[in-house]
Amino acid sequence: MSFALQAEGLTKTYGAVRALDDFSLAIPTGGVFGVLGPNGAGKSTLFRIALGLVAPTRGQIRLLGAPAGQLSALRRTGSVIETPRYPPYLTARDTLRMLALESGAGTVDIDGWLERVGLAAAADRKTGGFSVGMKQRLGLAAALITRPELVILDEPTSGMDPAGIQEIRALIRELADRDGATVILASHQLDEVRRVCDRVVILAKGKIAAEGAVDSLTASQARLRLVATPTARVLEILGPKGVADSDGAVLADIPRAETPALIRALVEAGVEITEARWRDADLEGVYLRTLDSQEARDAR
Ligand SMILES: Nc1ncnc2c1ncn2[C@@H]1O[C@H](COP(=O)(O)OP(=O)(O)O)[C@@H](O)[C@H]1O
Ligand SMILES: [Mg+2]
């Protein structure tokens, strides 16, 4: 298996702040990989180290198999880290022309890229007047003109309206599905990650809190949803494994194999069950629960 990014024992401290706290991660090539986490979790720091912009305090990172900062790997990588800045007096088209020249990429279909990122109508406007969302789009085009194998995007839709977000999401999927690129995407927006990513890692305070395919992460935190009366009795039997849902149902956090035993116990206790159904958690549930348990671990 080949890897887009491999981190081992990676630590980065800024004074007393541990931006990355001794973590290891391997992101295989292919598809869209999400790095999810609240602000300050260490997402941008991870990308900066991978791109050789910042040196780690300890540990190692490889990009497309090469040590961080190696030119051969950087040439095969396109990235947008936070909101990019360009000379304000150049038009979008001239900015891309300049960058294409600098990169030595040869002939670049600049109009095609402007179209693909949704900037065709603004191609001849000076970028100084661009909104944050437009700068993000330009950054994306700049990252893509060299047709990189690996695309690293840090919060690519920040500052965009819902229609723009949807467009960029479609472009990201297309990069992976049609152009065959590997995309690594950082975001604190669950919805974005759920819709576009195949696999995710959840970062919290510089550590990996959870990792896996979006489907398996949500399935692994499935709950048995019980509509049964009296609810109080159900909660009593479940103890700490039960929580009341907003609509009067009870969610049971038990292994699937224990379902028959639980149902038997409930019936024997005189509970009337109208409905018992396994329900996958949504990514939001996984995310919040993961961050909660991380906090609990830290508090100990
Ligand atoms: N250049 C820097 N100097 C000092 N602290 C920094 C610097 N860059 C990042 N940090 C700190 O490191 C932590 C992780 O930041 P960052 O990687 O930007 O998180 P994220 O991208 O997930 O929001 C934060 O606490 C942040 O304040
Ligand atoms: Mg960031």
mmCIF file of C-alpha atoms in Angstrom, residues 83-87 135:
data_model
loop_
_atom_site.group_PDB
_atom_site.id
_atom_site.type_symbol
_atom_site.label_atom_id
_atom_site.label_comp_id
_atom_site.label_asym_id
_atom_site.label_seq_id
_atom_site.Cartn_x
_atom_site.Cartn_y
_atom_site.Cartn_z
ATOM 1 C CA THR A 83 -6.806 31.713 3.155
ATOM 2 C CA PRO A 84 -4.130 32.282 0.523
ATOM 3 C CA ARG A 85 -2.787 35.751 -0.234
ATOM 4 C CA TYR A 86 -1.811 37.011 -3.679
ATOM 5 C CA PRO A 87 -0.644 40.342 -5.063
ATOM 6 C CA LYS A 135 -9.640 33.934 -2.679
#
